[in-house]
CSV table of C-alpha atoms and ligand atoms in Angstrom, one decimal:
chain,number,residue,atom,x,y,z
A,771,UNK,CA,48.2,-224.8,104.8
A,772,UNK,CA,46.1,-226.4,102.6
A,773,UNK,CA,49.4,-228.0,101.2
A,774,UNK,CA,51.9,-228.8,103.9
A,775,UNK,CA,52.5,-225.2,105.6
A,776,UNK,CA,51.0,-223.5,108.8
A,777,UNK,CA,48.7,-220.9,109.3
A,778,UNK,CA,50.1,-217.1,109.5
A,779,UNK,CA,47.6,-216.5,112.8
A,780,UNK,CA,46.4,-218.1,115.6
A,781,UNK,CA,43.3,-220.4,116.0
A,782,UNK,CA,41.8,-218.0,117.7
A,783,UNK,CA,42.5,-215.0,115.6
A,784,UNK,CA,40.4,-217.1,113.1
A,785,UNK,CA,37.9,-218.6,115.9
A,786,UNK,CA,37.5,-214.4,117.2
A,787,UNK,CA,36.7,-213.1,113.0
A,788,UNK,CA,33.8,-216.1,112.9
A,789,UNK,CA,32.2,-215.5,116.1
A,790,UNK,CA,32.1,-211.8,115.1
A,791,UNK,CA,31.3,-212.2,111.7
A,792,UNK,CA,28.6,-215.0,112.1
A,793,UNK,CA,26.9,-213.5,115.1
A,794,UNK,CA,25.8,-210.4,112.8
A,795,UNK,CA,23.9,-212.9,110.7
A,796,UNK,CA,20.2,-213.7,111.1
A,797,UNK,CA,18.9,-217.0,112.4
A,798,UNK,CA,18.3,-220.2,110.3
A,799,UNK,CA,21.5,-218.6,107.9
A,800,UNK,CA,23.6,-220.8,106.2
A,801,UNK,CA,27.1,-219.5,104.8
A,802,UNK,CA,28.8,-220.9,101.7
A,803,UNK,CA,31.9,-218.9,100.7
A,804,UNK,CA,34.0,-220.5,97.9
A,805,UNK,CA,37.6,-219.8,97.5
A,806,UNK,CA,39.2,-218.6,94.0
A,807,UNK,CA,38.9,-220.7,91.1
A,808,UNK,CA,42.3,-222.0,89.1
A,809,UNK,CA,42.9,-219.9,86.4
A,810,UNK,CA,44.5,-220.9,83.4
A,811,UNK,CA,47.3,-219.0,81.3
A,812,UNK,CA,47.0,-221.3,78.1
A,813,UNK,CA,45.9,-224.0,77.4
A,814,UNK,CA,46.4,-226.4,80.7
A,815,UNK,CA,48.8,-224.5,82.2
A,816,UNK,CA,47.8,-222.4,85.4
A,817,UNK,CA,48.6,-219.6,86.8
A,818,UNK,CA,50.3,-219.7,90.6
A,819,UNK,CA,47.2,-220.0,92.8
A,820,UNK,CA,46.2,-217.7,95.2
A,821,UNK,CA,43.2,-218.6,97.2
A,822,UNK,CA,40.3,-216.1,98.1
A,823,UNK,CA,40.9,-212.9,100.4
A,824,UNK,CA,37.9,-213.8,102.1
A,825,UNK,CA,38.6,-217.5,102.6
A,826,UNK,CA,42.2,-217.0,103.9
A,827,UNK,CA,40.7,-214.3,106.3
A,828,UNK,CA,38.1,-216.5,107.5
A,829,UNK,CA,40.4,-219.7,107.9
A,830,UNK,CA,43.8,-219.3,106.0
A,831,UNK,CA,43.0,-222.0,103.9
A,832,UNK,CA,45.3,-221.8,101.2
A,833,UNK,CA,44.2,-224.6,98.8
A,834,UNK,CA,42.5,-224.7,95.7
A,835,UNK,CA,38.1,-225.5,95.5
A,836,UNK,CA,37.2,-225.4,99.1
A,837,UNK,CA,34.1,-224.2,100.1
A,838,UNK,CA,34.3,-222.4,104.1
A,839,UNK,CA,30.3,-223.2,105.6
A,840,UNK,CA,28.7,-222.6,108.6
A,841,UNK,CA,25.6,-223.4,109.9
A,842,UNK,CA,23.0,-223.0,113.0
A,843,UNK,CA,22.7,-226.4,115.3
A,844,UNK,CA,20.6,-226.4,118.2
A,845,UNK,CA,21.4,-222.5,118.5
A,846,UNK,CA,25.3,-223.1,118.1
A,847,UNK,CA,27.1,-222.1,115.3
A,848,UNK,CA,29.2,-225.0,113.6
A,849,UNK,CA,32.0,-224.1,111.1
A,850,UNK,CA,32.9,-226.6,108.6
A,851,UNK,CA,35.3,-226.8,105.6
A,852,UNK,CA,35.3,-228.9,101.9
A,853,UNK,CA,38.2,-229.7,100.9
A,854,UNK,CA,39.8,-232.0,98.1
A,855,UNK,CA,40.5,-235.4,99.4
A,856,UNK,CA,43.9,-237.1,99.5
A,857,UNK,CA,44.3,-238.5,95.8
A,858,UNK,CA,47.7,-239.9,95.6
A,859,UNK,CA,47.2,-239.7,91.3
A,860,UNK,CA,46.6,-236.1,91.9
A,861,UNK,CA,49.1,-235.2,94.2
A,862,UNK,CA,52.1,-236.9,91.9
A,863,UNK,CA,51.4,-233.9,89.9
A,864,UNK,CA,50.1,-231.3,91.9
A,865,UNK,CA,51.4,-230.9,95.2
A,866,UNK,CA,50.8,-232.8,98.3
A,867,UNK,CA,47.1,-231.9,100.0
A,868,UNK,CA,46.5,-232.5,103.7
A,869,UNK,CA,43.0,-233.6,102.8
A,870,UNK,CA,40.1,-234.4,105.1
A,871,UNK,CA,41.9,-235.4,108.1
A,872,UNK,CA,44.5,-233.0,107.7
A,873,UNK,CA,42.1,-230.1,107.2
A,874,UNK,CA,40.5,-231.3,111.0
A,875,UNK,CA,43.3,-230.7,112.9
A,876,UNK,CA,45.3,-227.6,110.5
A,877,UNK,CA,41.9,-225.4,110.2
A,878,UNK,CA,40.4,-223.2,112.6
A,879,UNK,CA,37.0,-224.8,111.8
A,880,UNK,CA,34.7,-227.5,114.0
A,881,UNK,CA,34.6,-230.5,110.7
A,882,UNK,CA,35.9,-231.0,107.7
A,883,UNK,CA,34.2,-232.6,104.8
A,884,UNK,CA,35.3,-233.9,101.3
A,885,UNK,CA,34.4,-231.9,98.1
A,886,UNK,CA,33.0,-235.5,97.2
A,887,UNK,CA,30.4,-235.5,100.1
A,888,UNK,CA,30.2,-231.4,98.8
A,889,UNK,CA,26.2,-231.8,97.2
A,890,UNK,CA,24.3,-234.0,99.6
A,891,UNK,CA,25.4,-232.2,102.7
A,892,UNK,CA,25.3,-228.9,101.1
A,893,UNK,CA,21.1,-229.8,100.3
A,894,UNK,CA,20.6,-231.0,103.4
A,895,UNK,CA,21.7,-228.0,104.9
A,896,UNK,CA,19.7,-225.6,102.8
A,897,UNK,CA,16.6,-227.8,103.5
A,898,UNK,CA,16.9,-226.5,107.1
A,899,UNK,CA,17.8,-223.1,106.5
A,900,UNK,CA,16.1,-219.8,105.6
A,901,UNK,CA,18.6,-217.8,104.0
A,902,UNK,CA,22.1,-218.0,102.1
A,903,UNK,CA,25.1,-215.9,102.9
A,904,UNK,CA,27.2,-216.4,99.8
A,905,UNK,CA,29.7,-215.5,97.4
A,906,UNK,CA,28.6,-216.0,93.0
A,907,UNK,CA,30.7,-216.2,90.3
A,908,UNK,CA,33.4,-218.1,91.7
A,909,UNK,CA,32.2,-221.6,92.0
A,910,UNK,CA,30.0,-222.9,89.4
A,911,UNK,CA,28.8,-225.9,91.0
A,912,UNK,CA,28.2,-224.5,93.9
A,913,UNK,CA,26.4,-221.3,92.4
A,914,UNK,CA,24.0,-224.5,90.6
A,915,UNK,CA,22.8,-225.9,93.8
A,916,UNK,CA,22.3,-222.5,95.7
A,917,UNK,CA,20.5,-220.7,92.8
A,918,UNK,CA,18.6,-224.1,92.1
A,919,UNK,CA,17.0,-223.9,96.0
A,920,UNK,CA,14.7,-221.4,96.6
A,921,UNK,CA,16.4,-219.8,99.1
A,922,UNK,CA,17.6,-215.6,99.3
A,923,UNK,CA,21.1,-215.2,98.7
A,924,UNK,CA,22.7,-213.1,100.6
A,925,UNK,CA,26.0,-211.1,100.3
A,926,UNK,CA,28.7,-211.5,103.3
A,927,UNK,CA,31.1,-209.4,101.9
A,928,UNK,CA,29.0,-206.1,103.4
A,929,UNK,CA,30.0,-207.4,106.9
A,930,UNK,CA,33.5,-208.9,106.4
A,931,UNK,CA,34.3,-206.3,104.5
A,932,UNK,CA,33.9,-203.8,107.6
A,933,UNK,CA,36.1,-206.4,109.5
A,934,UNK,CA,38.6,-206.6,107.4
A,935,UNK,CA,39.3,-203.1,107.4
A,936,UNK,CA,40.8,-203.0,110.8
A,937,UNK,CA,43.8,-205.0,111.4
A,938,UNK,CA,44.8,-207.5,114.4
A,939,UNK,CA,48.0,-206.8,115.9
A,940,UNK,CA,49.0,-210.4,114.2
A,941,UNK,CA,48.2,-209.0,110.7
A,942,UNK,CA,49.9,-205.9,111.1
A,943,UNK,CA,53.3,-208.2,111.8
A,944,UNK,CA,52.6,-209.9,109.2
A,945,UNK,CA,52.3,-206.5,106.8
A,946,UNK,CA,55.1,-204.8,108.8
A,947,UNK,CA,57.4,-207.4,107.5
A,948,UNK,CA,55.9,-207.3,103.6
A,949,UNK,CA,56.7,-203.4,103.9
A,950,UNK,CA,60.4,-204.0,104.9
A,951,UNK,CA,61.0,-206.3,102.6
A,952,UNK,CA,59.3,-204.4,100.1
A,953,UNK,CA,61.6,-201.3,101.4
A,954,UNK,CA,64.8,-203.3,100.7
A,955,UNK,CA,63.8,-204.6,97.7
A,956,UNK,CA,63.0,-201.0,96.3
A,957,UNK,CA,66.8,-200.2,98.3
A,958,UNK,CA,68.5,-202.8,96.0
A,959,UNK,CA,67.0,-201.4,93.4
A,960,UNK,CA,68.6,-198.3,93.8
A,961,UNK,CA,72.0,-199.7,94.7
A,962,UNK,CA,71.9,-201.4,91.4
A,963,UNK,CA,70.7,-198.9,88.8
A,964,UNK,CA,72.6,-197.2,86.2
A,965,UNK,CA,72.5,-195.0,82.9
A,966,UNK,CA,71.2,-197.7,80.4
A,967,UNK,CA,69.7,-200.4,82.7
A,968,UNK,CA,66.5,-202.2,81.5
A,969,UNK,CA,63.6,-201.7,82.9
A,970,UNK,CA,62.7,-205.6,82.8
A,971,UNK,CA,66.6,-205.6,84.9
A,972,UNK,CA,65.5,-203.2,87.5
A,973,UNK,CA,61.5,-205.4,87.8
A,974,UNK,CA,64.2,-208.6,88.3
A,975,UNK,CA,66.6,-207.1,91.1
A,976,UNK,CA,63.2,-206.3,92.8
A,977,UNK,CA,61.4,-209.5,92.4
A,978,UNK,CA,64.5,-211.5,93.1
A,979,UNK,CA,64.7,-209.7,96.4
A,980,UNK,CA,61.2,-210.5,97.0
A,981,UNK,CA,61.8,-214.7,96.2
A,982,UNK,CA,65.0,-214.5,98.3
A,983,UNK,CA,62.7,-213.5,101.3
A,984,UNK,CA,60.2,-216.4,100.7
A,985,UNK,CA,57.9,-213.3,99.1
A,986,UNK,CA,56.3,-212.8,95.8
A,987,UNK,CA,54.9,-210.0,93.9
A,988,UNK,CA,51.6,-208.4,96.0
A,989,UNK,CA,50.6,-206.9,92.4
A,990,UNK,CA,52.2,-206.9,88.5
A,991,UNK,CA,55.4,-204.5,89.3
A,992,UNK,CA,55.1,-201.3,87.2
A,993,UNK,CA,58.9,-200.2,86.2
A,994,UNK,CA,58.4,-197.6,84.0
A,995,UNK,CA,61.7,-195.3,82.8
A,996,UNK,CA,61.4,-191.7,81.1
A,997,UNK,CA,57.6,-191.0,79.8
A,998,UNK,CA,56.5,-194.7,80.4
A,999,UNK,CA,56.4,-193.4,84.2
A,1000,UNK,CA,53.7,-191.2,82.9
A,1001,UNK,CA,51.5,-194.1,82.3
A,1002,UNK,CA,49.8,-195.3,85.7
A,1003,UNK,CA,49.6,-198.6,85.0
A,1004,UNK,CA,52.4,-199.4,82.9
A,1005,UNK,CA,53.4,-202.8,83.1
A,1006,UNK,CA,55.2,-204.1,79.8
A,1007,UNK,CA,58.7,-203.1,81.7
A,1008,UNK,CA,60.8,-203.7,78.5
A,1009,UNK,CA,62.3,-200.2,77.7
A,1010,UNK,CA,66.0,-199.3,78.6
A,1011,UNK,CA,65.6,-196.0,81.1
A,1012,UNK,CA,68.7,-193.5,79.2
A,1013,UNK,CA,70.9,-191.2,81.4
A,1014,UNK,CA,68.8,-188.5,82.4
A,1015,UNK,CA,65.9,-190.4,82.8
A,1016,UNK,CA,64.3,-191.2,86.4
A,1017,UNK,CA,62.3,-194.8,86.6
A,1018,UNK,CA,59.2,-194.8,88.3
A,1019,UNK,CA,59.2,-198.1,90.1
A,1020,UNK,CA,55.9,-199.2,91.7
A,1021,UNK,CA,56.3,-202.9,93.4
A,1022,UNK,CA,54.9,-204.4,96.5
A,1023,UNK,CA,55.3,-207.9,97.9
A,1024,UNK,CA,52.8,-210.5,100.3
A,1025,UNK,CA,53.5,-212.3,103.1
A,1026,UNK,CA,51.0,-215.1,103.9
A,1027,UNK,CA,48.2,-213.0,101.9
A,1028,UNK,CA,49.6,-209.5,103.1
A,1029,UNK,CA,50.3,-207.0,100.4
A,1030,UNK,CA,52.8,-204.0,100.7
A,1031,UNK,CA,52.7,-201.5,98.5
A,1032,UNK,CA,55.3,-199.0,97.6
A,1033,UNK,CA,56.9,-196.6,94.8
A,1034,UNK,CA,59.8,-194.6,94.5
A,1035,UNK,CA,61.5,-192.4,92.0
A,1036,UNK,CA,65.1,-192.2,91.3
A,1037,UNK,CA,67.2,-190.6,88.2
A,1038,UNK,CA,68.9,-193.8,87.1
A,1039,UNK,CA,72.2,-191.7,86.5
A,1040,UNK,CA,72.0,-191.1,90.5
A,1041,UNK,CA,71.5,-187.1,90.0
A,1042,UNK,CA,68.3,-185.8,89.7
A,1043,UNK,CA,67.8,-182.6,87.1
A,1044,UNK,CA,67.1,-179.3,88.5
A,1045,UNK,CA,63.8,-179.6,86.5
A,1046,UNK,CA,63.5,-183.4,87.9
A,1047,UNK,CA,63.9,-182.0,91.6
A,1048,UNK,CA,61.4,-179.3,91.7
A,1049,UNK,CA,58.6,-182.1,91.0
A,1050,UNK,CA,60.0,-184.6,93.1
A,1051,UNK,CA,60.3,-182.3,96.0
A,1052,UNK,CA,56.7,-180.9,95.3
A,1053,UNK,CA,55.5,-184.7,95.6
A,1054,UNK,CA,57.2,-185.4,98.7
A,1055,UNK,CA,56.5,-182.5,100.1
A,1056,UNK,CA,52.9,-183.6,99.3
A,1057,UNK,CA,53.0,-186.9,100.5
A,1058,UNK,CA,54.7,-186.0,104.2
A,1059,UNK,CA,51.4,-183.7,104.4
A,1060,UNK,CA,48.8,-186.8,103.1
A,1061,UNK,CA,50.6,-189.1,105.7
A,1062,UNK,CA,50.2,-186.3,108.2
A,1063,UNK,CA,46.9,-186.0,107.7
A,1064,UNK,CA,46.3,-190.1,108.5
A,1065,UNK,CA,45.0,-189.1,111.7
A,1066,UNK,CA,42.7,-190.9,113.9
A,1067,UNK,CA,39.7,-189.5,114.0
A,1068,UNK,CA,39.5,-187.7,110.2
A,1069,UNK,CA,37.6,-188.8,107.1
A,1070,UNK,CA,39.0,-190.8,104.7
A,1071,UNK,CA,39.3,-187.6,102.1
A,1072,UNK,CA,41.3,-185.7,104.2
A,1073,UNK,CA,44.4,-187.0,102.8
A,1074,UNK,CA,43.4,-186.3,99.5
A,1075,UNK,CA,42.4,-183.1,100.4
A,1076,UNK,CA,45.9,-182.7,102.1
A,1077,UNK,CA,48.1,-183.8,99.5
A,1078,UNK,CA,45.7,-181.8,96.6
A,1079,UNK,CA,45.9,-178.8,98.0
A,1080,UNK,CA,50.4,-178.8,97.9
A,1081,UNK,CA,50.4,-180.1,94.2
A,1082,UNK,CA,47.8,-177.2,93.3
A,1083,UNK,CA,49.6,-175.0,94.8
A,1084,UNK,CA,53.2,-176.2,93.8
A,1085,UNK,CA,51.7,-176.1,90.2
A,1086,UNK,CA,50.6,-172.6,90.0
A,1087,UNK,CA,53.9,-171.3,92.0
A,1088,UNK,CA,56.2,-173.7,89.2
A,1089,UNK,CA,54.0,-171.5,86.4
A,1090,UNK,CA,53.1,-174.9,85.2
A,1091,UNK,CA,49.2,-173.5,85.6
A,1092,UNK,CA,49.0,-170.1,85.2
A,1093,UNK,CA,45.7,-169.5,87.0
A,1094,UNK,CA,44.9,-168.9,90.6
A,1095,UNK,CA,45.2,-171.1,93.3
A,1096,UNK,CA,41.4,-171.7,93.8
A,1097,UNK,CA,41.2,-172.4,90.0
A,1098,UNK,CA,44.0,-174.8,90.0
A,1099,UNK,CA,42.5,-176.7,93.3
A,1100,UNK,CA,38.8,-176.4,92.3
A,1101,UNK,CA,35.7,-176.4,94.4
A,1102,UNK,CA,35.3,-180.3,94.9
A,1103,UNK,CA,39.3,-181.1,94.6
A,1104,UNK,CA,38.4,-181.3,90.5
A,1105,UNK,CA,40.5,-177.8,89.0
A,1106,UNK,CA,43.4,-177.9,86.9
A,1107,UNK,CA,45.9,-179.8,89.2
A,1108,UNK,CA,43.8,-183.0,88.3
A,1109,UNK,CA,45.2,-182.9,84.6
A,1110,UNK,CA,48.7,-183.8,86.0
A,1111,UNK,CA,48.0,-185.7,89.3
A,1112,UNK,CA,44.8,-188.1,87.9
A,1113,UNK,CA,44.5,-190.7,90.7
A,1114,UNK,CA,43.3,-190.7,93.9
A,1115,UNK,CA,46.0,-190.1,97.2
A,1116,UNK,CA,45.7,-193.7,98.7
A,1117,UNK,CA,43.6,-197.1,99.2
A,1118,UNK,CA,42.9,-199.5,102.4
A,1119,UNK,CA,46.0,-202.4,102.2
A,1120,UNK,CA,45.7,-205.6,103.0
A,1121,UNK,CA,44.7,-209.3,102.2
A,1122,UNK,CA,44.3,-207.2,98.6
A,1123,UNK,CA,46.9,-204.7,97.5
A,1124,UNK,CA,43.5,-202.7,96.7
A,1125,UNK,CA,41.5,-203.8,99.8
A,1126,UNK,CA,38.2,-203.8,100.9
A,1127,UNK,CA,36.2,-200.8,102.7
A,1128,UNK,CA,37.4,-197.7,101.4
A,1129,UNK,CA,39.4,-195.6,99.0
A,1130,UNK,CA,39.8,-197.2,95.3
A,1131,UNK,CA,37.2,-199.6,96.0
A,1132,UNK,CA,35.1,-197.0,97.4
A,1133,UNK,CA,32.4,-196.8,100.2
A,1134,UNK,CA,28.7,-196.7,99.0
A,1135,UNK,CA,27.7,-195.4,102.6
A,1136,UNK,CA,28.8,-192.1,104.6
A,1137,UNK,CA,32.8,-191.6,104.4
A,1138,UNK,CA,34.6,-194.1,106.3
A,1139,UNK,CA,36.8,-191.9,109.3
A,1140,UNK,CA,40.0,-193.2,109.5
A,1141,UNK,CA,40.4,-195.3,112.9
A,1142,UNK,CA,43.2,-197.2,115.0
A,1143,UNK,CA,44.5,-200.7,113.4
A,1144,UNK,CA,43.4,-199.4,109.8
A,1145,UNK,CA,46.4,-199.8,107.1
A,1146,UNK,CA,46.2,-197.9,103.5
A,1147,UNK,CA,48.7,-195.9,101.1
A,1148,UNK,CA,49.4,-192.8,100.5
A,1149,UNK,CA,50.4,-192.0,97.2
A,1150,UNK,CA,50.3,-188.9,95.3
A,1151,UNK,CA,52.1,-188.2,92.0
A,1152,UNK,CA,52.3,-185.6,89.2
A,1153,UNK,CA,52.8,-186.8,85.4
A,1154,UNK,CA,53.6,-184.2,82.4
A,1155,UNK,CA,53.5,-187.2,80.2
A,1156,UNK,CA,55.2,-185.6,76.5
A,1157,UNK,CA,52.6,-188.1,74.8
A,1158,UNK,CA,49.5,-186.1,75.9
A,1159,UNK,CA,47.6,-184.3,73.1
A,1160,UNK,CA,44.4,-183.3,75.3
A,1161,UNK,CA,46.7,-180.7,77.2
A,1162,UNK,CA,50.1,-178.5,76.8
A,1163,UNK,CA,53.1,-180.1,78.2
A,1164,UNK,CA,55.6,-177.6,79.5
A,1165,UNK,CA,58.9,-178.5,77.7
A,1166,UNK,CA,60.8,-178.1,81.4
A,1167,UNK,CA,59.0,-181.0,82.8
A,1168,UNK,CA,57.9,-182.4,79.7
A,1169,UNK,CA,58.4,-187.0,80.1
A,1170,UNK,CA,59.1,-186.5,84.1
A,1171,UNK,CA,56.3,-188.5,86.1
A,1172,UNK,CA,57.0,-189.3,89.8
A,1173,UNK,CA,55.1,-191.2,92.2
A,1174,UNK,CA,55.7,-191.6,96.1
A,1175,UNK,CA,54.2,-194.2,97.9
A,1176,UNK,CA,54.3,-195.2,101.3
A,1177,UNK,CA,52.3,-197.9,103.3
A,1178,UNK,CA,50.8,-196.0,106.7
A,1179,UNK,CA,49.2,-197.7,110.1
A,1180,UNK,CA,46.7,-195.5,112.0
A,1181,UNK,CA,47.1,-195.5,115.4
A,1182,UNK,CA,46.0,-193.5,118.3
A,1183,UNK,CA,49.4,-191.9,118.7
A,1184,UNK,CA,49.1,-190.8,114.9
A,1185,UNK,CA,50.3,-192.5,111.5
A,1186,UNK,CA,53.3,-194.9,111.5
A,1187,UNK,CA,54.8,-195.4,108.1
A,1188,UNK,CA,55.1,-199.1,107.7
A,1189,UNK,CA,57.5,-198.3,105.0
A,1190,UNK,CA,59.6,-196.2,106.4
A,1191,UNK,CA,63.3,-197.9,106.0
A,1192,UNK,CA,62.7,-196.8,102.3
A,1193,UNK,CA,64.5,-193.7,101.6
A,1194,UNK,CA,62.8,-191.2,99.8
A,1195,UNK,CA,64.9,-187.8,100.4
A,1196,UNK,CA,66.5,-186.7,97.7
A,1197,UNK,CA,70.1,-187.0,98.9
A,1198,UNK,CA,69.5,-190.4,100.6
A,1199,UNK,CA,68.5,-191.3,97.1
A,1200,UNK,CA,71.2,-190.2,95.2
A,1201,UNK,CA,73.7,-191.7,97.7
A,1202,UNK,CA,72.4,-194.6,96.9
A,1203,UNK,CA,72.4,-195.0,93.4
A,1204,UNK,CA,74.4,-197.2,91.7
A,1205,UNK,CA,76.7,-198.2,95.1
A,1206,UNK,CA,75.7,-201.8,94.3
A,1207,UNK,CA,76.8,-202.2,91.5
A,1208,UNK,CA,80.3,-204.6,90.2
A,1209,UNK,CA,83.0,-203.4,87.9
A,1210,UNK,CA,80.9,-205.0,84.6
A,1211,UNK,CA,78.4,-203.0,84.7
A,1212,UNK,CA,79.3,-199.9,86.7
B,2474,LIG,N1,50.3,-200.6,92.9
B,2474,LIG,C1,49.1,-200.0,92.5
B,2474,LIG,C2,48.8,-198.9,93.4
B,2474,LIG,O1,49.6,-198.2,93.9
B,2474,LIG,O2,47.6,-198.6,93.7
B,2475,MN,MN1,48.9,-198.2,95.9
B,2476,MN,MN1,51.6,-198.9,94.2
């Protein structure tokens, strides 16, 4: 938008998150919240922008440097925008910018001003205020002039954070479709896979699918064959996956901001091992309970605690621990189990693939209870990694690691999978495999 496209919400799903979000503020505030800075990849080459979560939730602006502000005026809030002026020099190499005028009538905000005019008004503002709502570290010239007044600064993220964590029904359109095209891609995938196939191959099908749908990567895409499934970040995706071998395949795509997030597990060969299927259909059997347990209503651990208690279980009754039950779960979820399942079940999804307000990020306050319009993951996995040293690695599952992961909605009728056109059943999966493939390189 801050180039040449439109906004992915209304005006006044923008104008309805600054009236809330600004009336929770104390008089005589003024708020100053940068977007992302450019980053560079060597020396003045960039990486592809992507403006601030907070900034494209507050007004979808999508361009680089601008500064989102709002201020108190005879008792009113006004909203106001900086953004870089038209610059024809600039834009012959850039990109196009709507500029000043541009950003009047595209953004959700009352004025627009010029990162040029960005210092006098900015003083003159503070000058009448009493205290700064702002986000540091992401705009040095702006950081000079706030920390140079003697002003409080303030952090908004404690209250757009909260926000943020339920979803309009415009947002969850917008992460409906980033889970079906995520689902698809992750189908493709499957259709295309075969004994040999690099893992670098498979992250290409994937992403490809992801361009072809005007999408893009929510997150580096983990594709991780054999033991390198084992290794929860893995992202080097340059290692063929052999016959025998499942791939662990962890991608997600955005749509205007929006991250899905999903993973699947399939045996490249398209038949999962007898040794393969006992922890897939542990996992699953897992994850159907932590995505039954997204309920309305419950804390935020009781997926965890859902999903823990079948993997503790599944491990003692596989004789992969050879203790009891309550030794393998653990008083506070932390026995035995944890050496193979090391993460936690899900995070909140959103504007970041890791978003605000809960889960990963985690809440400093009492535990958030899971409520209508709320969108997070649920994801557990089991990894017998043959590289481990601090543990014994049963030869039987030794270089298996599986991860399911689906993207869920709460609502007052229950979870809805966002994800669900992704098949994760065993024999949906093994149908699949390999069906897309041409005479070359079937
Ligand atoms: N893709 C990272 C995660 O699942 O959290
Ligand atoms: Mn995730
Ligand atoms: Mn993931």
């Amino acid at each position: 938008m801050g180039t040449t496209n439109s906004l992915p919400l209304s005006f006044e799903d923008y104008n309805i998150r600054q009236k809330k979000f600004l009336k929770e503020l104390p008089e005589k505030t003024l708020v100053l919240i940068p977007t992302n800075p450019v980053s560079y990849r060597s020396n003045d080459t960039t990486y592809p922008y992507r403006a601030s979560s907070y900034m494209l939730y507050l007004c979808g602006w999508d361009a680089p440097e601008a500064i989102f502000m709002a201020y108190q005026e005879s008792g009113s809030w006004v909203t106001s925008i900086f953004v870089r002026p038209r610059d024809t020099k600039a834009e012959i190499w850039e990109g196009r910018r709507v500029g000043v005028e541009g950003a009047s009538s595209q953004c959700p905000i009352d004025e627009a001003y010029s990162l040029n005019d960005m210092e006098t008004v900015i003083t003159e503002k503070i000058n009448a205020c009493s205290n700064i709502y702002s986000i540091l570290g992401l705009n040095d010239s702006l950081d000079n002039i706030t920390q140079n007044s003697n002003v409080e600064i303030l952090d908004p993220r404690l209250i757009l954070d909260d926000m943020r964590v339920i979803k309009s029904e415009g947002e969850i359109k917008l992460m409906q479709n980033a889970a079906s095209i995520a689902s698809k891609a992750h189908i493709e995938g499957m259709r295309k896979s075969f004994s040999g196939i690099g893992e670098w191959e498979l992250q290409s099908i994937i992403e490809s699918y992801f361009t072809s749908k005007k999408s893009g990567p929510s997150y580096g895409s983990i594709v991780g064959g054999g033991d390198n499934a084992t290794i929860l970040h893995y992202h080097s995706n340059d290692v063929q996956v052999n016959d025998g071998e499942l791939v662990l395949v962890d991608a997600g795509c955005e749509v205007s901001g929006y991250a899905s997030d999903i993973t699947r597990t399939w045996p490249v060969n398209g038949k999962f091992t007898e040794a393969q299927r006992e922890i897939y259909e542990l996992v699953l059997k897992a994850e159907i309970a932590g995505i039954e347990a997204c309920q309305a209503g419950s804390p935020w651990s009781s997926m965890h605690h859902a999903t823990s208690k079948i993997l503790a279980k599944g491990l003692v009754d596989l004789g992969i621990l050879n203790c009891s039950f309550e030794e393998a779960l653990g008083e506070n979820f932390d026995g035995k189990y944890r050496n193979f399942f090391m993460h936690g079940t899900g995070h909140m999804l959103g504007l970041d693939v890791h978003d605000v307000g809960g889960g990963r990020q985690g809440d400093k306050g009492p535990e958030r209870i899971l409520q209508p319009g709320m969108v997070l993951t649920v994801e557990p996995g089991l990894y017998f990694g043959s590289w481990r040293t601090d543990i014994t690695i049963p030869e039987r599952y030794s270089g298996i690691g599986i991860r399911i992961e689906d993207d869920v909605l709460i609502t007052a009728d229950g979870p809805v999978v966002l994800t669900s056109s992704c098949p994760k059943e065993i024999s949906e999966i093994e149908s699949l495999i390999g069906k897309g493939l041409s005479e070359t390189n079937a």
